[in-house]
PDB file of C-alpha atoms in Angstrom:
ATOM      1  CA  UNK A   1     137.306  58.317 124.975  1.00 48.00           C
ATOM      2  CA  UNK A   2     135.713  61.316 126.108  1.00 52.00           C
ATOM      3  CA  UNK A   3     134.324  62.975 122.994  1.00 54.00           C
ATOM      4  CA  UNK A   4     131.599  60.189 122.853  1.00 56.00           C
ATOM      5  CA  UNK A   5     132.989  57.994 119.943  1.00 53.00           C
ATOM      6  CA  UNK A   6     133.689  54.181 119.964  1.00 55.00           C
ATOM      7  CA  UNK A   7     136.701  52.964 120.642  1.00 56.00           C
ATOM      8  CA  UNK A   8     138.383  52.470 117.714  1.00 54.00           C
ATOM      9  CA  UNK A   9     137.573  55.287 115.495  1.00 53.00           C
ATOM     10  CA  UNK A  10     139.348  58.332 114.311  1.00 53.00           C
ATOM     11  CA  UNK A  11     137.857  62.066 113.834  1.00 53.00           C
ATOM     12  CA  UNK A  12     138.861  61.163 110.176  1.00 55.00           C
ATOM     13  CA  UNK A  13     136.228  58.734 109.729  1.00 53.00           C
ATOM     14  CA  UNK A  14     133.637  60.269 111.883  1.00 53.00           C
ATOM     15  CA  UNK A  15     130.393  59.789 109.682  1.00 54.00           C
ATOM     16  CA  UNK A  16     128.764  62.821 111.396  1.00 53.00           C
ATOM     17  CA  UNK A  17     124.974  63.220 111.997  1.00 55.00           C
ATOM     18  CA  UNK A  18     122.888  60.085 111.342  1.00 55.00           C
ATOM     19  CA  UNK A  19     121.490  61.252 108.129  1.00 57.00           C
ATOM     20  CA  UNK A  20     117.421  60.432 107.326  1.00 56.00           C
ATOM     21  CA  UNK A  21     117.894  57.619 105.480  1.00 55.00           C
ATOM     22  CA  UNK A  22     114.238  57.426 103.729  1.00 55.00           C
ATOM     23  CA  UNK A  23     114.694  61.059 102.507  1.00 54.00           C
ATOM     24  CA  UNK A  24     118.268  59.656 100.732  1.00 63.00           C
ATOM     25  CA  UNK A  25     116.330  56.687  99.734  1.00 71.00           C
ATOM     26  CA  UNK A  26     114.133  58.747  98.171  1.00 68.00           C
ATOM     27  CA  UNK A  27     116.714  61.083  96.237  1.00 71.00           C
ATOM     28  CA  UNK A  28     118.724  58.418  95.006  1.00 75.00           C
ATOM     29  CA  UNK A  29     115.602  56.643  93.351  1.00 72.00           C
ATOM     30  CA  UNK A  30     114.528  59.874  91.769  1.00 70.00           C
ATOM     31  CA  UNK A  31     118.480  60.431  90.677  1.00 76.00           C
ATOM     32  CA  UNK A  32     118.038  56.763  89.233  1.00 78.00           C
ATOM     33  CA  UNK A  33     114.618  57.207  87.333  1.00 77.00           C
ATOM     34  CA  UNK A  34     115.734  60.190  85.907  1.00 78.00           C
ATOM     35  CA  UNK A  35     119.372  58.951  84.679  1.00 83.00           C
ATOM     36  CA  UNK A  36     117.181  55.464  83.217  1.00 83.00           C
ATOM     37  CA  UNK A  37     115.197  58.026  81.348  1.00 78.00           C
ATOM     38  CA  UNK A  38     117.813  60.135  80.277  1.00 81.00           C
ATOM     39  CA  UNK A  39     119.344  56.694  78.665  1.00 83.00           C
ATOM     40  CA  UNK A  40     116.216  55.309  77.104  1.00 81.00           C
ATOM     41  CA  UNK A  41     116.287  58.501  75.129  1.00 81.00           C
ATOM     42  CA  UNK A  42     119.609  58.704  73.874  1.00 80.00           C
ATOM     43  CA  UNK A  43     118.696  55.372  72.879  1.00 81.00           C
ATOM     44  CA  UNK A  44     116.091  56.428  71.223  1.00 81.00           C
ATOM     45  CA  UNK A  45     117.566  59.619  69.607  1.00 81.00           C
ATOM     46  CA  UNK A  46     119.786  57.560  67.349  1.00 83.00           C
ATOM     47  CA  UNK A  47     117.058  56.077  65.928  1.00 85.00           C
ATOM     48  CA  UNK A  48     115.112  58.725  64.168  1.00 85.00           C
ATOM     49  CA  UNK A  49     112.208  57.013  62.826  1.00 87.00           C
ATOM     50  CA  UNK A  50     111.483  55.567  66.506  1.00 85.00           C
ATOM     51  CA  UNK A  51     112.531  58.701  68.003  1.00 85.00           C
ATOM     52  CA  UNK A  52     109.594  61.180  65.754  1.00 89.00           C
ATOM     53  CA  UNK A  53     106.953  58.350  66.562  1.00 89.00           C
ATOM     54  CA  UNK A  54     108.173  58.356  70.679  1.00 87.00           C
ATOM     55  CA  UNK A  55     107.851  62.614  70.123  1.00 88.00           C
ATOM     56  CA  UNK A  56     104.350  62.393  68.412  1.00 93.00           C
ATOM     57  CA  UNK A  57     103.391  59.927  71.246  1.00 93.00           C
ATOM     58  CA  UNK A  58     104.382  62.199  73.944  1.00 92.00           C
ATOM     59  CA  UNK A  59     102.727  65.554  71.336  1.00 93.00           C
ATOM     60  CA  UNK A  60      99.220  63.503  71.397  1.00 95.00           C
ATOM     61  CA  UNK A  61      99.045  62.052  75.071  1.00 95.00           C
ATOM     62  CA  UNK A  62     100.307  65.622  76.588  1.00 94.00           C
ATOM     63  CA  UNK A  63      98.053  67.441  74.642  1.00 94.00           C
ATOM     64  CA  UNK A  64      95.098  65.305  75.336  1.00 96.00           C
ATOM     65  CA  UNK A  65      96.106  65.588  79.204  1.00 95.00           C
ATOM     66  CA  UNK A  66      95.709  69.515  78.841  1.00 93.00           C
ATOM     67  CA  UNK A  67      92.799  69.288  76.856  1.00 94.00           C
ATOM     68  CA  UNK A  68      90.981  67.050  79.422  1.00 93.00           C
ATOM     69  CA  UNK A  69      92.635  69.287  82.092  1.00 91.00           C
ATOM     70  CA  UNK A  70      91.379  72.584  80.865  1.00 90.00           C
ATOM     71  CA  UNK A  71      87.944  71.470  80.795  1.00 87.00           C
ATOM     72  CA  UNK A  72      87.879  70.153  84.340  1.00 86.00           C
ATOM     73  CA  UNK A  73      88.868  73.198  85.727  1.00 83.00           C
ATOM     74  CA  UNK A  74      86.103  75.167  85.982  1.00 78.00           C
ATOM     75  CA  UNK A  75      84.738  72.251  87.985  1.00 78.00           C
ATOM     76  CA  UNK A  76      85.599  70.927  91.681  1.00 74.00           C
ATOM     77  CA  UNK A  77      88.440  68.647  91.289  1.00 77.00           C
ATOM     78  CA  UNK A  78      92.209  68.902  89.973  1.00 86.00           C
ATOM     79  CA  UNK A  79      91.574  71.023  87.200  1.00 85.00           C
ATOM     80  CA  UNK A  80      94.596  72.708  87.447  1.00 86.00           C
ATOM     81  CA  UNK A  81      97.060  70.029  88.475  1.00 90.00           C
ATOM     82  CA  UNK A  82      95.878  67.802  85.010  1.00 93.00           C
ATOM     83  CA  UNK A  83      97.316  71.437  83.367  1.00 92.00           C
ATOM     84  CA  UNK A  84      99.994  71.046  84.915  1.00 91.00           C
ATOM     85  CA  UNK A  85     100.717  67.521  84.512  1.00 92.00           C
ATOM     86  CA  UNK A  86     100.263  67.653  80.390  1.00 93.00           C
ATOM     87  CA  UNK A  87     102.414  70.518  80.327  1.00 93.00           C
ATOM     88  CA  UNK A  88     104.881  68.023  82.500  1.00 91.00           C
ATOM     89  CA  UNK A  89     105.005  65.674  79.952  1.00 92.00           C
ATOM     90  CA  UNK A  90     104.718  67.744  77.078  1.00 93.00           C
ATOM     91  CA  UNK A  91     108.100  69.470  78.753  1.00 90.00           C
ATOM     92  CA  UNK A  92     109.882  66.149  78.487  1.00 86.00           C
ATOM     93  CA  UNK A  93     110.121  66.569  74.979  1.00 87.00           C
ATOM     94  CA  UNK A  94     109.303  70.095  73.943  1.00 90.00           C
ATOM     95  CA  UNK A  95     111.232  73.217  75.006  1.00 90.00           C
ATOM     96  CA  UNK A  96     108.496  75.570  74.136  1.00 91.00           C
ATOM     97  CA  UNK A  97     105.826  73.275  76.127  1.00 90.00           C
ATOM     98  CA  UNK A  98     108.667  73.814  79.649  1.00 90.00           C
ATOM     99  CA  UNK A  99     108.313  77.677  78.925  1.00 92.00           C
ATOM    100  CA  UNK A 100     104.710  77.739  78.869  1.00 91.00           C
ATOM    101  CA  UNK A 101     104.844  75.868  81.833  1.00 90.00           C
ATOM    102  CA  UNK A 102     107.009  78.125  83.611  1.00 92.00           C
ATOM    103  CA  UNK A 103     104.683  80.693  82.522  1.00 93.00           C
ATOM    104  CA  UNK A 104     101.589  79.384  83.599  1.00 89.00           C
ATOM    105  CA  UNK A 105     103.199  78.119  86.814  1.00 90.00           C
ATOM    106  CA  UNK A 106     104.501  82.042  87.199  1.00 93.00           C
ATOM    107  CA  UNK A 107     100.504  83.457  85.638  1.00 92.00           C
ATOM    108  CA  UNK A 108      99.050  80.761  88.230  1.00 88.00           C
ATOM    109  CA  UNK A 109     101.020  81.433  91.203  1.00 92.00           C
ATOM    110  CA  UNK A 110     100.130  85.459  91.064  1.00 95.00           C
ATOM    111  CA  UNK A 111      96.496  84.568  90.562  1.00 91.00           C
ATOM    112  CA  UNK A 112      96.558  82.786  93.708  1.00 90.00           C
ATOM    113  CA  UNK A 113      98.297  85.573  95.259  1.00 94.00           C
ATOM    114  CA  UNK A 114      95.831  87.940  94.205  1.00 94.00           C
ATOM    115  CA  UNK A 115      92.838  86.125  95.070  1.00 92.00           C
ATOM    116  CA  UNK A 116      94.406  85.945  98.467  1.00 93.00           C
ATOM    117  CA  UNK A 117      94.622  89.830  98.751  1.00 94.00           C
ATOM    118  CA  UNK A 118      91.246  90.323  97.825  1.00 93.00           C
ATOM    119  CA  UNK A 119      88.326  91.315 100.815  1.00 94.00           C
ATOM    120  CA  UNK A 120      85.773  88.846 101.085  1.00 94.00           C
ATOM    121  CA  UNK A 121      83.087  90.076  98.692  1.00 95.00           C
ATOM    122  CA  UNK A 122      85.127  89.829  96.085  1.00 94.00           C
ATOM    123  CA  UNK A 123      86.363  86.289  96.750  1.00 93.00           C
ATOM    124  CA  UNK A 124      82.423  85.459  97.100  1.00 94.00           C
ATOM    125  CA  UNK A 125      81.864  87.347  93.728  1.00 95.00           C
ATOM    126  CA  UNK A 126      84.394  84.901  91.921  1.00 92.00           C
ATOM    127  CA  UNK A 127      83.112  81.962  93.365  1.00 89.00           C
ATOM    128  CA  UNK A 128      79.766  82.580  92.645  1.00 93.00           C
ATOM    129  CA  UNK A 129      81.219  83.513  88.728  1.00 91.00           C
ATOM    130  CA  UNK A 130      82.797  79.734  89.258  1.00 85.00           C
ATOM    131  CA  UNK A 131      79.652  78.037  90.273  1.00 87.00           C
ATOM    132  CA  UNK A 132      77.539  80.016  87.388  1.00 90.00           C
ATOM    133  CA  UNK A 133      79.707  78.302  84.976  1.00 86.00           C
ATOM    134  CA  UNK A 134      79.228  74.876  85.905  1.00 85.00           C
ATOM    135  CA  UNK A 135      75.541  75.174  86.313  1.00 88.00           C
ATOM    136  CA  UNK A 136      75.589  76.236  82.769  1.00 88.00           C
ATOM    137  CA  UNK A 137      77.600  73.250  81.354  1.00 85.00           C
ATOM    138  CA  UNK A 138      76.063  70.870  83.327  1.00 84.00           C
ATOM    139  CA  UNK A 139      72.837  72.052  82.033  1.00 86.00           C
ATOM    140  CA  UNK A 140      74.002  72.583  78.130  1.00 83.00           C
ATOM    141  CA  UNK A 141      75.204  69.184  78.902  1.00 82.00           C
ATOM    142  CA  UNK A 142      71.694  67.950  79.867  1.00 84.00           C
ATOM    143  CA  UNK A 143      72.652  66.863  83.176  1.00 84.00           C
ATOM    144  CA  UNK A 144      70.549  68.719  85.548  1.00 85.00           C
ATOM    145  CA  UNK A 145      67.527  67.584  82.847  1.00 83.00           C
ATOM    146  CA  UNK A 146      68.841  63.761  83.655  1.00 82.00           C
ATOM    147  CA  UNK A 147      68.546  64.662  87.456  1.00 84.00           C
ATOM    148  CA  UNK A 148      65.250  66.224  87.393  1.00 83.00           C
ATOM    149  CA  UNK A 149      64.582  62.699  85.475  1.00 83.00           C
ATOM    150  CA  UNK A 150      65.695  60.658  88.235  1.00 86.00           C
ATOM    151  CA  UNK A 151      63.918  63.267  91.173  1.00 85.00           C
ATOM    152  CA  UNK A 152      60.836  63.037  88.731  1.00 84.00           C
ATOM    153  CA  UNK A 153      60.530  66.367  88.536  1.00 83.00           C
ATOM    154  CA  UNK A 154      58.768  67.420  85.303  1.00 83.00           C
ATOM    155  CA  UNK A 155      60.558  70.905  84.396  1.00 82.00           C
ATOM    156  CA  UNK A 156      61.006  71.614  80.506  1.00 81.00           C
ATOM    157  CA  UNK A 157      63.752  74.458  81.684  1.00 81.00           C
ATOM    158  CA  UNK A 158      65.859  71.821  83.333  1.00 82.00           C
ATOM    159  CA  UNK A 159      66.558  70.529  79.819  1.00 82.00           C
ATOM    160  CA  UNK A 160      69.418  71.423  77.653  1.00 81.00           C
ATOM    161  CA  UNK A 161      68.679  73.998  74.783  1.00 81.00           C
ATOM    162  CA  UNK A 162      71.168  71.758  72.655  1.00 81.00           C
ATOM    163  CA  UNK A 163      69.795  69.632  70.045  1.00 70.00           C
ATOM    164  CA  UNK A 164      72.114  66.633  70.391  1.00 64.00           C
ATOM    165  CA  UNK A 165      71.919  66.239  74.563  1.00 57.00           C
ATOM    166  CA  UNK A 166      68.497  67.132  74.399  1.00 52.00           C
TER     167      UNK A 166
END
């Protein structure tokens, strides 16, 4: 055959391109996970007493998740993507938590975009603003007074002003 096929086969059966099979791998597992969930819940759903405890479970862990979240992210790290993430699972249950995440996502997203048209002073400016606030928690938090404890440094304005870290 010219056309480059095996002898034997018909342009009716031609698979086409070789497809990349660990991107279909991948799909179908993700099509799987998410069908498994969708039937533990309907299991669940006709069960109301286990279904309200399965919903306050998912209220309490998401909310902690944002909670934690929001206070990281003034700080280095994935402040941000723990948001995210609580809002992710609060969304598997709640309709109103999926439009605040679309929100945010949408709030978050022109942010970055903004930040990106800035000049360079003004990107300085904010991360300077960023960097003032940590330095202040860490040191309401008594943590640059633990440091100076470790360095030995003796500096009575290195300790927190609040009674309880103090």
């Amino acid at each position: 055959m010219s056309d480059g096929r095996t002898p034997g086969t018909s342009p009716e059966h031609d698979p086409g391109p070789p497809r990349d099979r660990a991107a279909r791998g991948w799909r179908a597992r993700y099509d799987g996970a998410r069908t498994r969930y969708r039937l533990f819940r309907d299991g669940l759903r006709h069960r109301p007493g286990v279904d309200r405890c399965w919903r306050w479970g998912i209220g309490v862990f998401g909310g902690l998740v944002v909670i934690v979240g929001l206070v990281l992210v003034p700080y280095p790290g994935p402040g941000w993507l723990i948001v995210f993430t609580g809002l992710a699972v609060l969304s598997s249950e709640f309709e109103t938590a999926q439009r605040v995440l679309q929100y945010a996502r949408r709030h978050y997203d022109r942010w970055n975009a903004w930040q990106r048209r800035q000049h360079v002073v003004v990107r300085l400016l904010l991360l300077a603003a960023t960097g003032a606030v940590v330095l202040v928690t860490l040191w309401l938090l008594d943590v640059l007074g633990l440091v100076g404890d470790w360095l030995g440094w003796d500096a009575p304005w290195l300790d927190s002003p609040l009674e309880p870290f103090a």
